[in-house]
Coordinates of N, CA and C in Angstrom, one line a residue:
M1 N -115.4 6.4 -22.0 CA -116.1 6.6 -23.2 C -115.3 7.5 -24.6
P2 N -114.9 7.2 -25.1 CA -114.3 8.2 -26.4 C -115.8 9.6 -26.6
I3 N -115.5 10.4 -27.2 CA -116.2 11.7 -27.2 C -117.1 11.2 -28.7
T4 N -116.6 10.6 -29.6 CA -117.1 10.8 -30.8 C -118.0 9.6 -30.5
S5 N -118.1 8.7 -29.4 CA -119.0 7.3 -29.3 C -120.0 8.0 -28.5
K6 N -119.9 9.2 -27.8 CA -120.6 9.2 -26.5 C -121.8 10.3 -27.7
L7 N -121.1 11.2 -28.5 CA -121.8 12.4 -29.0 C -122.4 12.2 -30.3
A8 N -121.5 11.3 -30.9 CA -121.9 11.6 -32.8 C -123.0 11.1 -33.1
G9 N -124.0 10.6 -32.4 CA -125.5 10.7 -32.9 C -125.9 11.8 -32.7
A10 N -125.6 12.5 -31.6 CA -126.4 13.7 -31.6 C -126.0 14.5 -32.6
I11 N -125.0 14.9 -32.5 CA -124.3 15.6 -33.5 C -125.0 15.5 -35.3
A12 N -124.8 14.2 -35.6 CA -125.5 14.3 -37.0 C -127.0 14.3 -36.6
T13 N -128.1 14.1 -36.2 CA -128.5 14.6 -36.0 C -129.2 16.0 -36.1
A14 N -128.7 16.6 -35.1 CA -128.5 17.9 -35.5 C -127.9 18.8 -36.1
L15 N -127.4 18.4 -36.8 CA -126.7 18.8 -38.1 C -127.2 18.5 -39.3
A16 N -128.2 17.3 -39.7 CA -129.5 17.5 -40.5 C -130.6 18.4 -40.4
L17 N -130.5 18.7 -38.9 CA -131.8 19.5 -38.3 C -131.4 21.1 -39.2
L18 N -129.9 21.2 -39.1 CA -129.7 22.5 -38.9 C -130.0 23.3 -40.3
V19 N -130.9 24.8 -40.1 CA -130.9 25.2 -41.4 C -130.1 26.5 -41.2
L20 N -128.9 27.1 -41.8 CA -128.4 28.5 -41.4 C -128.8 29.3 -42.2
P21 N -129.0 30.8 -41.4 CA -129.6 31.9 -42.0 C -128.9 32.2 -42.8
P22 N -129.1 33.0 -44.0 CA -128.4 33.7 -44.8 C -127.6 34.7 -44.0
I23 N -126.2 34.7 -45.0 CA -125.4 35.7 -43.7 C -125.4 36.9 -45.1
S24 N -126.4 38.3 -44.3 CA -125.7 39.6 -45.1 C -124.5 40.4 -45.2
G25 N -124.5 41.1 -45.9 CA -123.7 41.9 -46.7 C -123.0 42.7 -45.5
A26 N -123.3 43.2 -45.1 CA -122.7 43.8 -43.3 C -122.0 42.9 -42.7
L27 N -122.8 41.7 -42.3 CA -122.1 40.1 -41.4 C -121.2 39.5 -42.1
A28 N -120.9 39.5 -43.0 CA -119.7 39.0 -44.3 C -118.5 40.2 -44.1
Q29 N -118.5 41.5 -44.2 CA -118.1 42.0 -43.9 C -117.5 42.2 -43.0
T30 N -118.0 42.2 -41.9 CA -117.5 42.6 -40.1 C -116.3 41.2 -40.2
D31 N -117.2 40.3 -40.2 CA -116.0 38.5 -40.4 C -115.5 38.3 -41.1
S32 N -115.0 38.7 -41.8 CA -114.1 38.5 -43.3 C -112.4 38.0 -42.5
P33 N -112.4 36.6 -43.5 CA -111.3 35.8 -42.7 C -110.1 36.7 -43.0
T34 N -110.2 38.1 -44.2 CA -108.6 38.7 -44.3 C -108.5 39.6 -43.1
Q35 N -109.3 39.9 -41.9 CA -108.9 40.4 -40.8 C -109.1 40.3 -39.4
R36 N -108.9 38.6 -39.7 CA -108.7 38.0 -38.6 C -107.5 37.9 -38.8
A37 N -106.7 38.0 -37.2 CA -105.0 37.8 -37.0 C -104.6 36.6 -37.5
N38 N -105.5 35.3 -37.1 CA -105.2 34.0 -37.0 C -105.3 33.4 -38.4
V39 N -105.8 34.3 -39.6 CA -106.0 33.4 -40.9 C -104.4 33.7 -41.7
L40 N -104.2 32.8 -42.2 CA -102.8 33.1 -43.5 C -103.2 33.6 -44.4
P41 N -102.0 33.8 -45.3 CA -102.6 34.2 -46.8 C -103.1 32.9 -47.8
S42 N -102.9 31.7 -47.2 CA -103.6 30.8 -47.3 C -104.8 30.5 -47.6
G43 N -105.7 31.2 -46.2 CA -107.1 31.2 -45.7 C -106.6 30.2 -44.7
G44 N -105.8 29.4 -44.5 CA -105.7 28.6 -43.7 C -106.3 29.2 -42.1
G45 N -107.0 28.6 -41.3 CA -107.4 29.1 -40.1 C -108.7 29.4 -39.9
A46 N -109.2 30.0 -41.3 CA -110.8 31.0 -41.6 C -111.7 30.1 -40.6
A47 N -111.5 28.7 -40.7 CA -112.9 28.2 -40.1 C -112.3 27.7 -38.2
L48 N -111.2 28.7 -38.1 CA -110.9 27.8 -36.7 C -110.9 29.1 -36.0
F49 N -111.1 28.5 -34.2 CA -111.3 30.2 -33.7 C -109.6 30.8 -33.3
D50 N -109.7 32.1 -33.4 CA -108.6 32.7 -32.8 C -108.1 33.1 -31.9
A51 N -107.4 32.2 -31.4 CA -106.6 32.2 -29.5 C -106.1 33.5 -29.2
S52 N -105.7 34.7 -29.5 CA -105.2 35.9 -29.4 C -107.0 37.0 -29.2
D53 N -108.2 36.1 -29.6 CA -109.8 36.9 -29.4 C -110.8 36.1 -28.5
S54 N -109.6 34.8 -27.6 CA -110.5 33.8 -27.2 C -110.5 34.2 -25.6
V55 N -111.3 34.1 -24.8 CA -111.5 33.6 -23.5 C -112.0 32.4 -23.1
I56 N -111.2 31.8 -22.1 CA -111.6 30.2 -21.8 C -112.6 30.8 -20.5
L57 N -113.7 29.8 -20.2 CA -114.8 30.1 -19.1 C -115.1 28.6 -18.7
L58 N -115.0 28.6 -17.0 CA -114.5 27.4 -16.7 C -115.5 27.1 -15.1
L59 N -117.0 26.9 -15.6 CA -118.0 27.2 -14.8 C -118.7 26.1 -14.4
D60 N -118.6 26.0 -12.9 CA -119.1 25.1 -11.6 C -118.3 23.6 -11.9
H61 N -117.0 23.9 -12.0 CA -116.1 22.7 -11.8 C -115.9 22.2 -10.3
Q62 N -116.6 21.8 -9.3 CA -117.2 21.7 -7.9 C -117.3 19.9 -7.8
S63 N -116.5 20.3 -6.3 CA -116.5 18.7 -6.1 C -117.4 18.3 -5.9
G64 N -118.3 18.8 -5.1 CA -119.8 17.9 -5.0 C -120.8 17.7 -6.0
L65 N -120.5 18.4 -7.8 CA -121.3 18.6 -8.7 C -120.3 17.0 -9.0
F66 N -119.1 16.6 -8.9 CA -118.3 16.2 -9.7 C -118.7 14.5 -9.7
Q67 N -119.5 14.1 -8.5 CA -120.2 13.3 -7.8 C -121.3 13.0 -8.7
T68 N -122.1 13.8 -9.3 CA -123.2 13.7 -10.0 C -122.9 13.0 -11.8
V69 N -121.3 13.3 -12.2 CA -121.0 13.1 -13.2 C -121.3 11.5 -13.9
K70 N -121.7 11.2 -15.0 CA -121.9 9.9 -15.8 C -121.5 9.7 -16.7
D71 N -121.4 10.8 -17.6 CA -121.4 10.5 -19.0 C -119.1 10.6 -19.4
I72 N -118.6 11.0 -18.1 CA -117.2 10.6 -18.6 C -116.7 10.7 -17.2
S73 N -115.6 10.0 -17.3 CA -114.9 9.7 -16.0 C -114.5 10.8 -15.5
V74 N -115.0 10.8 -13.9 CA -114.1 12.1 -13.3 C -112.8 12.8 -13.6
A75 N -111.9 11.4 -13.1 CA -110.2 11.8 -13.9 C -109.7 12.5 -14.9
E76 N -110.5 11.8 -16.2 CA -110.7 12.5 -17.6 C -111.1 13.8 -17.6
L77 N -112.4 13.8 -16.8 CA -112.8 15.5 -17.0 C -112.1 16.5 -15.9
R78 N -111.5 15.6 -15.2 CA -110.6 16.9 -14.3 C -109.6 17.1 -15.0
N79 N -108.9 16.0 -15.7 CA -107.4 16.3 -16.7 C -107.7 16.9 -17.9
N80 N -108.6 17.0 -18.2 CA -109.0 18.0 -19.3 C -109.1 19.4 -19.1
T81 N -109.6 19.6 -17.9 CA -109.7 21.2 -17.3 C -108.3 21.5 -17.0
I82 N -107.7 20.6 -16.7 CA -106.6 20.8 -15.9 C -105.4 21.3 -17.4
M83 N -106.0 20.6 -18.3 CA -104.6 21.2 -19.9 C -105.6 22.0 -20.2
L84 N -107.1 22.7 -20.1 CA -107.3 24.2 -20.6 C -106.4 25.2 -19.5
A85 N -106.1 24.7 -18.3 CA -105.9 26.2 -17.3 C -104.7 26.1 -18.0
K86 N -103.6 24.6 -18.1 CA -102.3 25.0 -18.5 C -101.7 25.9 -19.9
L87 N -103.0 25.3 -20.7 CA -103.2 26.1 -22.3 C -103.5 27.2 -21.8
A88 N -104.0 28.2 -21.1 CA -104.1 29.4 -21.1 C -102.8 30.2 -20.9
T89 N -102.7 29.3 -19.6 CA -101.1 29.9 -19.0 C -99.9 30.2 -20.2
L90 N -99.6 29.0 -20.8 CA -99.0 29.3 -21.6 C -99.0 29.9 -22.7
L91 N -100.1 30.3 -23.1 CA -100.3 31.0 -24.3 C -101.3 32.2 -23.9
K92 N -101.1 32.9 -22.6 CA -102.0 33.7 -22.2 C -103.3 34.0 -22.7
I93 N -103.6 33.3 -22.1 CA -105.3 33.3 -22.7 C -106.4 33.7 -21.4
P94 N -107.2 34.2 -21.7 CA -107.7 35.1 -20.1 C -108.6 34.0 -19.7
V95 N -108.6 33.5 -18.6 CA -109.5 32.7 -17.5 C -110.5 33.2 -16.9
I96 N -111.8 32.8 -16.8 CA -112.7 33.0 -16.0 C -113.2 32.4 -15.1
T97 N -113.4 32.0 -14.1 CA -113.4 30.7 -13.2 C -115.1 31.4 -12.7
T98 N -116.3 30.6 -12.4 CA -117.1 30.7 -11.2 C -117.8 29.9 -10.6
A99 N -118.9 30.1 -9.6 CA -119.1 28.9 -8.9 C -120.4 29.8 -8.7
S100 N -121.7 28.9 -8.7 CA -123.3 29.7 -7.7 C -122.9 29.6 -6.6
E101 N -122.6 28.2 -6.1 CA -122.8 28.4 -4.4 C -121.8 27.6 -4.0
P102 N -120.3 28.4 -3.9 CA -119.3 27.2 -3.6 C -119.4 26.3 -2.0
N103 N -120.1 27.4 -1.3 CA -120.2 26.6 0.1 C -121.4 25.4 0.9
G104 N -122.1 25.7 -0.3 CA -122.9 24.5 -0.4 C -122.8 23.3 -1.0
P105 N -123.5 22.3 -0.5 CA -123.6 20.7 -0.8 C -123.0 20.8 -2.3
N106 N -123.0 21.9 -3.8 CA -122.3 21.6 -5.0 C -120.8 21.7 -4.5
G107 N -120.3 22.0 -3.7 CA -118.7 22.2 -3.1 C -117.7 23.1 -3.8
P108 N -116.8 23.1 -3.1 CA -115.2 24.0 -3.7 C -115.2 24.1 -5.6
L109 N -114.8 24.7 -6.3 CA -113.9 24.9 -6.9 C -113.0 23.6 -7.1
M110 N -112.6 23.0 -8.1 CA -111.5 22.2 -8.0 C -110.0 23.2 -8.1
P111 N -109.2 22.9 -7.5 CA -108.1 23.8 -6.8 C -106.9 24.0 -8.0
E112 N -106.8 22.7 -9.0 CA -105.6 22.4 -9.6 C -106.2 23.7 -11.5
I113 N -107.7 24.3 -11.2 CA -107.6 25.4 -12.2 C -106.6 26.9 -11.7
H114 N -106.9 27.1 -11.0 CA -106.2 28.4 -10.3 C -104.9 28.3 -10.1
Q115 N -104.5 27.1 -9.5 CA -103.2 27.0 -9.3 C -102.5 26.8 -10.9
F116 N -103.1 25.9 -11.7 CA -102.3 26.1 -12.8 C -102.4 27.2 -14.0
A117 N -103.4 28.2 -13.7 CA -103.6 28.9 -14.2 C -103.7 30.5 -13.2
P118 N -102.8 30.9 -12.7 CA -103.1 32.0 -11.5 C -103.5 33.1 -11.7
H119 N -103.6 33.7 -13.4 CA -104.3 34.6 -13.8 C -105.5 34.7 -13.9
A120 N -106.5 33.5 -13.7 CA -107.7 33.3 -13.7 C -108.5 34.3 -12.5
V121 N -109.5 34.8 -13.2 CA -110.4 35.8 -12.7 C -111.6 35.0 -11.9
Y122 N -111.7 35.0 -10.3 CA -113.4 34.6 -9.8 C -114.0 35.2 -9.5
V123 N -115.3 34.9 -10.3 CA -116.7 35.7 -10.3 C -117.2 34.9 -9.4
G124 N -117.7 35.7 -8.1 CA -118.4 34.9 -7.5 C -120.1 35.1 -7.5
R125 N -120.7 34.4 -7.5 CA -122.5 34.2 -8.0 C -123.1 34.5 -6.7
K126 N -124.3 35.4 -6.7 CA -125.3 35.2 -5.7 C -126.4 34.0 -5.7
G127 N -126.0 32.6 -6.2 CA -126.9 31.8 -6.3 C -127.8 31.7 -7.9
E128 N -127.2 32.7 -8.7 CA -127.8 32.1 -9.7 C -127.2 30.9 -10.7
V129 N -128.1 30.3 -10.9 CA -128.1 29.0 -11.8 C -127.3 29.0 -13.3
N130 N -127.5 30.2 -13.8 CA -127.5 30.8 -15.1 C -126.1 31.6 -14.6
A131 N -124.7 31.4 -15.2 CA -123.9 32.6 -15.5 C -124.2 33.9 -15.8
W132 N -124.5 34.2 -16.9 CA -124.9 34.8 -18.0 C -125.8 35.8 -17.2
D133 N -126.5 35.4 -16.1 CA -127.6 36.2 -15.2 C -126.6 36.7 -14.1
N134 N -125.7 36.6 -14.2 CA -125.1 37.7 -13.0 C -124.4 38.8 -13.4
D135 N -124.5 39.9 -12.9 CA -124.2 41.0 -13.8 C -122.3 41.6 -13.8
D136 N -121.7 40.3 -12.5 CA -120.7 41.0 -12.5 C -119.7 39.5 -13.4
F137 N -120.7 38.9 -13.9 CA -119.4 37.8 -14.6 C -119.6 38.4 -16.0
V138 N -121.1 38.7 -16.8 CA -121.1 38.9 -17.8 C -119.8 40.4 -18.1
K139 N -120.1 41.3 -17.1 CA -118.7 43.0 -17.2 C -117.5 42.3 -17.1
A140 N -117.2 40.8 -16.3 CA -115.6 40.5 -16.2 C -115.6 39.5 -17.7
V141 N -116.6 39.3 -18.5 CA -115.9 38.8 -19.8 C -115.7 40.2 -20.9
R142 N -116.8 41.0 -21.1 CA -117.1 42.2 -21.5 C -115.4 42.5 -21.5
A143 N -115.0 43.0 -19.8 CA -113.8 43.4 -20.3 C -112.7 43.2 -20.1
T144 N -112.8 41.6 -20.7 CA -111.3 40.9 -21.7 C -111.4 41.4 -23.0
G145 N -112.1 42.1 -23.4 CA -112.3 42.2 -24.6 C -112.8 41.5 -26.3
K146 N -112.7 40.3 -25.6 CA -112.4 39.0 -26.3 C -113.8 38.7 -27.2
K147 N -113.9 38.5 -27.9 CA -115.2 37.5 -28.8 C -115.1 36.4 -28.8
T148 N -114.7 35.8 -28.7 CA -114.7 34.0 -28.9 C -114.3 33.5 -27.1
L149 N -115.3 32.9 -27.0 CA -116.0 32.0 -25.3 C -115.6 31.1 -25.7
I150 N -114.7 30.1 -25.2 CA -114.4 28.9 -24.8 C -114.9 28.4 -23.8
M151 N -116.2 27.3 -23.5 CA -116.2 27.0 -22.3 C -116.9 25.2 -22.0
A152 N -116.4 25.3 -20.9 CA -116.4 24.3 -20.1 C -117.0 24.7 -18.6
G153 N -117.9 23.2 -18.1 CA -118.1 23.6 -16.8 C -118.9 21.6 -16.5
V154 N -119.7 21.7 -15.6 CA -120.5 21.0 -15.1 C -121.8 21.7 -13.9
W155 N -122.9 21.1 -14.9 CA -123.7 20.1 -15.8 C -123.0 20.7 -17.1
T156 N -122.7 20.0 -18.0 CA -122.9 20.5 -19.6 C -124.5 21.4 -20.0
S157 N -125.1 20.7 -19.6 CA -126.5 20.6 -20.1 C -127.5 21.9 -19.2
V158 N -126.9 22.5 -18.1 CA -127.2 23.8 -17.2 C -126.0 24.7 -17.0
C159 N -124.6 24.3 -16.6 CA -123.9 25.3 -16.4 C -122.9 26.2 -17.3
V160 N -123.2 24.8 -18.3 CA -122.4 25.1 -20.0 C -123.6 26.0 -20.5
M161 N -124.8 25.3 -20.7 CA -125.4 25.5 -21.9 C -125.8 26.3 -21.5
F162 N -126.7 27.3 -20.8 CA -127.3 28.3 -20.3 C -126.3 29.3 -20.4
P163 N -125.3 29.9 -20.1 CA -124.7 30.9 -20.6 C -124.0 31.0 -21.9
A164 N -123.9 29.7 -22.1 CA -123.2 29.5 -23.8 C -124.6 30.0 -24.9
L165 N -126.2 29.4 -24.8 CA -127.1 30.4 -25.3 C -127.0 31.5 -25.5
D166 N -127.2 31.9 -24.4 CA -127.3 33.6 -23.6 C -126.0 34.4 -24.3
A167 N -124.8 33.9 -24.3 CA -124.0 34.4 -25.2 C -123.8 34.6 -26.4
K168 N -124.3 33.4 -27.5 CA -124.4 33.1 -28.5 C -125.5 34.2 -28.8
A169 N -126.8 34.6 -28.1 CA -127.5 35.3 -28.3 C -126.8 36.6 -28.5
A170 N -126.0 37.0 -27.1 CA -125.5 38.5 -27.3 C -124.2 39.1 -28.6
G171 N -124.0 38.2 -29.2 CA -123.3 38.1 -30.3 C -121.7 37.4 -30.5
Y172 N -121.8 36.7 -29.0 CA -120.1 36.1 -29.3 C -119.9 34.7 -29.8
K173 N -118.8 34.7 -30.2 CA -118.9 32.8 -31.0 C -118.2 32.5 -29.4
V174 N -119.0 30.9 -29.4 CA -119.1 30.4 -28.5 C -118.8 29.3 -28.3
Y175 N -117.6 28.5 -28.0 CA -117.6 26.8 -28.4 C -117.7 26.5 -26.9
A176 N -118.5 24.9 -26.7 CA -118.6 24.2 -25.1 C -117.5 22.7 -25.3
V177 N -116.6 23.2 -24.2 CA -115.8 21.6 -24.5 C -116.1 20.8 -24.1
I178 N -116.9 19.7 -24.8 CA -117.6 18.6 -24.4 C -116.8 17.7 -23.1
D179 N -115.5 17.4 -23.6 CA -115.2 16.1 -22.5 C -114.1 17.0 -21.3
A180 N -114.1 18.4 -21.1 CA -113.9 19.3 -20.3 C -115.1 19.3 -19.2
S181 N -116.0 18.8 -20.0 CA -117.5 19.1 -19.0 C -118.3 17.6 -19.0
G182 N -119.1 18.0 -17.8 CA -120.3 16.5 -17.4 C -121.3 17.0 -17.0
D183 N -122.2 15.8 -17.3 CA -123.3 15.6 -17.0 C -124.1 14.3 -16.6
P184 N -125.3 14.2 -15.6 CA -125.4 13.3 -14.6 C -126.0 11.9 -15.6
S185 N -126.0 11.9 -17.3 CA -126.3 11.1 -17.6 C -125.8 11.4 -19.4
E186 N -125.9 10.1 -20.5 CA -125.3 10.4 -21.4 C -126.5 11.1 -22.5
M187 N -127.3 10.8 -21.6 CA -128.9 11.1 -22.7 C -129.0 13.0 -22.4
A188 N -128.5 13.6 -21.0 CA -128.2 15.0 -20.7 C -127.2 15.2 -21.8
S189 N -126.0 14.8 -22.1 CA -124.8 15.3 -23.1 C -125.8 15.4 -24.2
R190 N -125.9 14.0 -24.8 CA -126.5 14.4 -26.6 C -127.6 15.1 -26.5
T191 N -128.3 15.3 -26.0 CA -129.3 16.7 -26.3 C -129.1 17.8 -26.1
T192 N -128.1 18.2 -25.5 CA -127.6 19.3 -25.3 C -126.8 19.5 -26.1
V193 N -125.7 18.4 -26.6 CA -125.4 18.8 -27.9 C -125.7 18.8 -29.3
A194 N -127.2 18.2 -29.3 CA -127.9 18.8 -30.3 C -128.5 20.2 -30.2
R195 N -129.0 20.7 -29.1 CA -129.2 22.0 -29.5 C -128.3 23.3 -29.1
F196 N -127.3 22.8 -29.0 CA -125.9 23.5 -29.4 C -126.1 23.9 -30.2
V197 N -125.9 22.8 -31.5 CA -125.1 22.7 -33.3 C -126.8 23.4 -33.8
Q198 N -127.8 23.7 -33.1 CA -129.3 24.0 -33.6 C -128.7 25.7 -33.5
S199 N -128.0 26.0 -32.3 CA -128.5 27.3 -31.5 C -127.4 28.2 -32.2
G200 N -126.4 27.3 -32.9 CA -124.9 28.0 -33.4 C -123.6 27.8 -32.6
V201 N -123.8 27.3 -31.3 CA -122.8 27.1 -30.5 C -121.9 25.9 -30.9
V202 N -120.6 26.0 -30.8 CA -120.2 25.2 -31.5 C -119.1 23.9 -30.4
P203 N -119.9 22.4 -30.4 CA -119.0 21.4 -29.4 C -117.7 21.1 -29.8
T204 N -117.4 20.9 -28.9 CA -115.8 20.8 -29.7 C -115.2 19.9 -28.5
S205 N -113.7 19.7 -28.4 CA -113.1 18.7 -27.4 C -111.8 19.4 -26.8
T206 N -111.4 19.2 -25.8 CA -110.1 19.4 -25.4 C -109.0 19.5 -26.3
N207 N -109.2 18.3 -27.2 CA -108.0 18.2 -27.8 C -107.8 18.8 -29.1
A208 N -109.1 19.3 -29.5 CA -109.1 20.4 -30.3 C -108.9 21.4 -30.0
V209 N -109.4 22.2 -29.1 CA -108.7 23.4 -28.9 C -107.8 23.2 -28.6
L210 N -106.6 22.5 -28.0 CA -105.1 22.5 -28.2 C -104.8 22.6 -29.3
S211 N -105.2 22.3 -30.0 CA -104.4 22.2 -31.3 C -105.2 23.4 -32.4
E212 N -106.1 24.2 -32.1 CA -106.7 25.2 -32.7 C -105.8 26.1 -32.5
A213 N -105.5 26.3 -30.9 CA -104.6 27.6 -30.3 C -103.2 26.6 -30.7
H214 N -102.7 25.7 -31.2 CA -101.4 26.0 -31.1 C -100.9 25.9 -32.5
R215 N -101.5 25.6 -33.6 CA -102.0 25.8 -34.7 C -100.4 25.6 -35.8
T216 N -99.4 25.6 -35.3 CA -97.7 25.1 -35.7 C -96.9 24.9 -34.9
W217 N -95.7 23.8 -35.3 CA -94.6 23.6 -34.3 C -93.3 24.4 -34.4
A218 N -93.7 25.6 -35.2 CA -92.5 26.4 -35.2 C -93.1 27.5 -34.7
R219 N -92.7 27.2 -33.3 CA -93.2 28.6 -32.3 C -92.7 28.1 -30.9
P220 N -92.0 29.0 -30.3 CA -91.3 28.7 -29.0 C -91.9 27.7 -27.8
E221 N -92.7 27.9 -28.2 CA -93.4 27.1 -26.7 C -94.3 25.3 -27.3
A222 N -93.2 25.1 -28.5 CA -93.5 23.4 -28.9 C -93.6 22.8 -28.0
A223 N -92.4 22.9 -27.3 CA -91.9 21.4 -26.3 C -93.0 21.4 -25.5
E224 N -93.6 23.0 -24.9 CA -94.6 22.5 -23.8 C -96.0 22.3 -23.9
L225 N -96.0 22.8 -25.5 CA -97.4 22.2 -26.2 C -97.7 20.7 -26.2
A226 N -96.4 20.2 -26.2 CA -96.6 18.5 -26.6 C -96.5 18.2 -24.9
K227 N -96.0 18.5 -24.3 CA -96.5 17.9 -22.8 C -98.3 18.3 -22.7
L228 N -98.7 18.8 -23.2 CA -99.9 19.0 -23.3 C -101.0 17.9 -23.9
Y229 N -99.8 18.0 -25.1 CA -101.0 16.6 -25.6 C -101.0 15.5 -25.0
A230 N -99.9 15.2 -24.5 CA -100.1 13.7 -23.1 C -100.4 14.0 -22.5
L231 N -101.4 15.0 -22.1 CA -102.5 15.0 -21.0 C -103.7 14.3 -21.6
V232 N -104.5 15.1 -22.8 CA -105.5 14.9 -23.3 C -105.7 13.4 -23.7
A233 N -104.0 12.9 -24.4 CA -104.0 12.1 -25.4 C -102.7 10.9 -24.7
P234 N -103.2 9.9 -23.6 CA -102.2 9.3 -22.7 C -101.1 8.6 -23.7
N235 N -101.4 8.5 -24.8 CA -100.9 7.9 -25.9 C -99.9 8.0 -26.3
Y236 N -100.2 9.6 -26.6 CA -99.3 10.2 -27.5 C -98.2 10.5 -26.3
A237 N -98.0 10.0 -25.1 CA -97.3 10.3 -24.6 C -96.3 9.4 -24.2
A238 N -96.8 8.2 -24.7 CA -95.7 7.1 -25.4 C -95.1 7.3 -26.6
V239 N -95.7 7.8 -27.3 CA -95.0 8.4 -29.0 C -93.6 9.0 -28.7
I240 N -93.8 10.1 -27.7 CA -93.1 11.1 -27.3 C -91.5 10.5 -26.5
E241 N -92.0 9.9 -25.8 CA -91.3 8.2 -24.8 C -90.2 8.3 -25.6
S242 N -91.1 7.0 -26.9 CA -90.6 6.5 -27.6 C -89.6 7.0 -28.6
Y243 N -89.6 8.2 -29.2 CA -88.9 9.4 -29.8 C -88.0 9.9 -29.0
Q244 N -87.9 9.5 -28.3 CA -87.0 10.4 -27.4 C -85.9 9.4 -27.1
K245 N -86.3 7.9 -26.4 CA -85.5 6.5 -26.8 C -84.6 6.3 -28.0
A246 N -85.3 6.9 -29.0 CA -84.7 6.1 -30.3 C -83.9 7.9 -30.8
Q247 N -84.4 8.3 -30.2 CA -82.8 9.9 -30.2 C -81.7 9.4 -29.2
D248 N -82.2 8.8 -28.0 CA -80.7 8.7 -27.0 C -80.0 7.8 -27.8
A249 N -80.4 6.4 -28.7 CA -80.3 5.4 -28.7 C -79.2 5.6 -29.5
A250 N -79.6 6.5 -31.0 CA -78.8 7.4 -31.9 C -77.6 7.8 -31.9
K251 N -78.3 8.5 -30.3 CA -76.4 9.1 -29.9 C -75.2 8.2 -29.7
Q252 N -76.4 7.8 -28.9 CA -74.8 6.7 -28.2 C -74.5 5.8 -29.2
T253 N -75.5 5.5 -30.3 CA -74.5 5.1 -31.2 C -73.5 5.3 -32.2
S254 N -73.9 6.8 -32.2 CA -72.8 7.6 -33.1 C -72.1 8.4 -32.1
G255 N -71.7 8.2 -31.1 CA -70.7 8.6 -29.8 C -69.7 7.2 -29.7
V256 N -70.3 6.1 -30.4 CA -69.2 4.6 -30.2 C -68.6 4.6 -31.2
A257 N -69.9 4.9 -32.7 CA -69.1 5.1 -33.8 C -67.5 5.9 -33.9
S258 N -67.9 7.2 -33.4 CA -66.6 8.2 -33.3 C -65.8 7.8 -32.5
S259 N -65.5 7.1 -31.8 CA -64.5 7.2 -30.9 C -63.6 5.7 -31.3
K260 N -64.3 5.1 -32.6 CA -63.4 4.2 -33.0 C -62.5 4.6 -33.9

């Protein structure tokens, strides 16, 4: 189910209820766009996250929990999570993974995360449902020195929401990647997104995370980034294939013409 269909109602309702507090002079001074590395002279990027100040937190993507997910297909969920791992490796974004009890019925973490993000740091928990209740996890986050947390996990309404709200309260900028997360029902997702918006946690998608981190095709990783778009938007793979075929055909035509 497209993410816009799944969550548009909850987001619209939450935005209608959201009342933003006034920004103090001190806060405005500290968070000035001109002080952020990702903001261009034009002002572009001021409303986007700064990849250089970000860490990706992948929470409880466990095989047993996947069997309870009903609001998104497990194949799509895993694929989007793999994209985040690959993006983190490509752009050198820190990754922290965790599981409350991987030896129990919730099962082990999906192996693709550490396969495609070998630099990821795993933090084991002592049974805490909320990762932010675990001192080692919080210390690992703080050790990165990053102030923007990009979170995804299973379940969205628990494994993501609890630490997201606590991290926001602790002063971090927090993004929740909804389509790299899953829940037992669509209702659980809708109510969670509403609570995110009311608390200042930003709901987002894997495609948006990729695009915000990407920013420009004028970069050396452009070709590898294009492959990641094909992961989160399979139809984009067809765009690339058709373009490449057209380029090959043009070269062949040019070669035939020059040989005459």
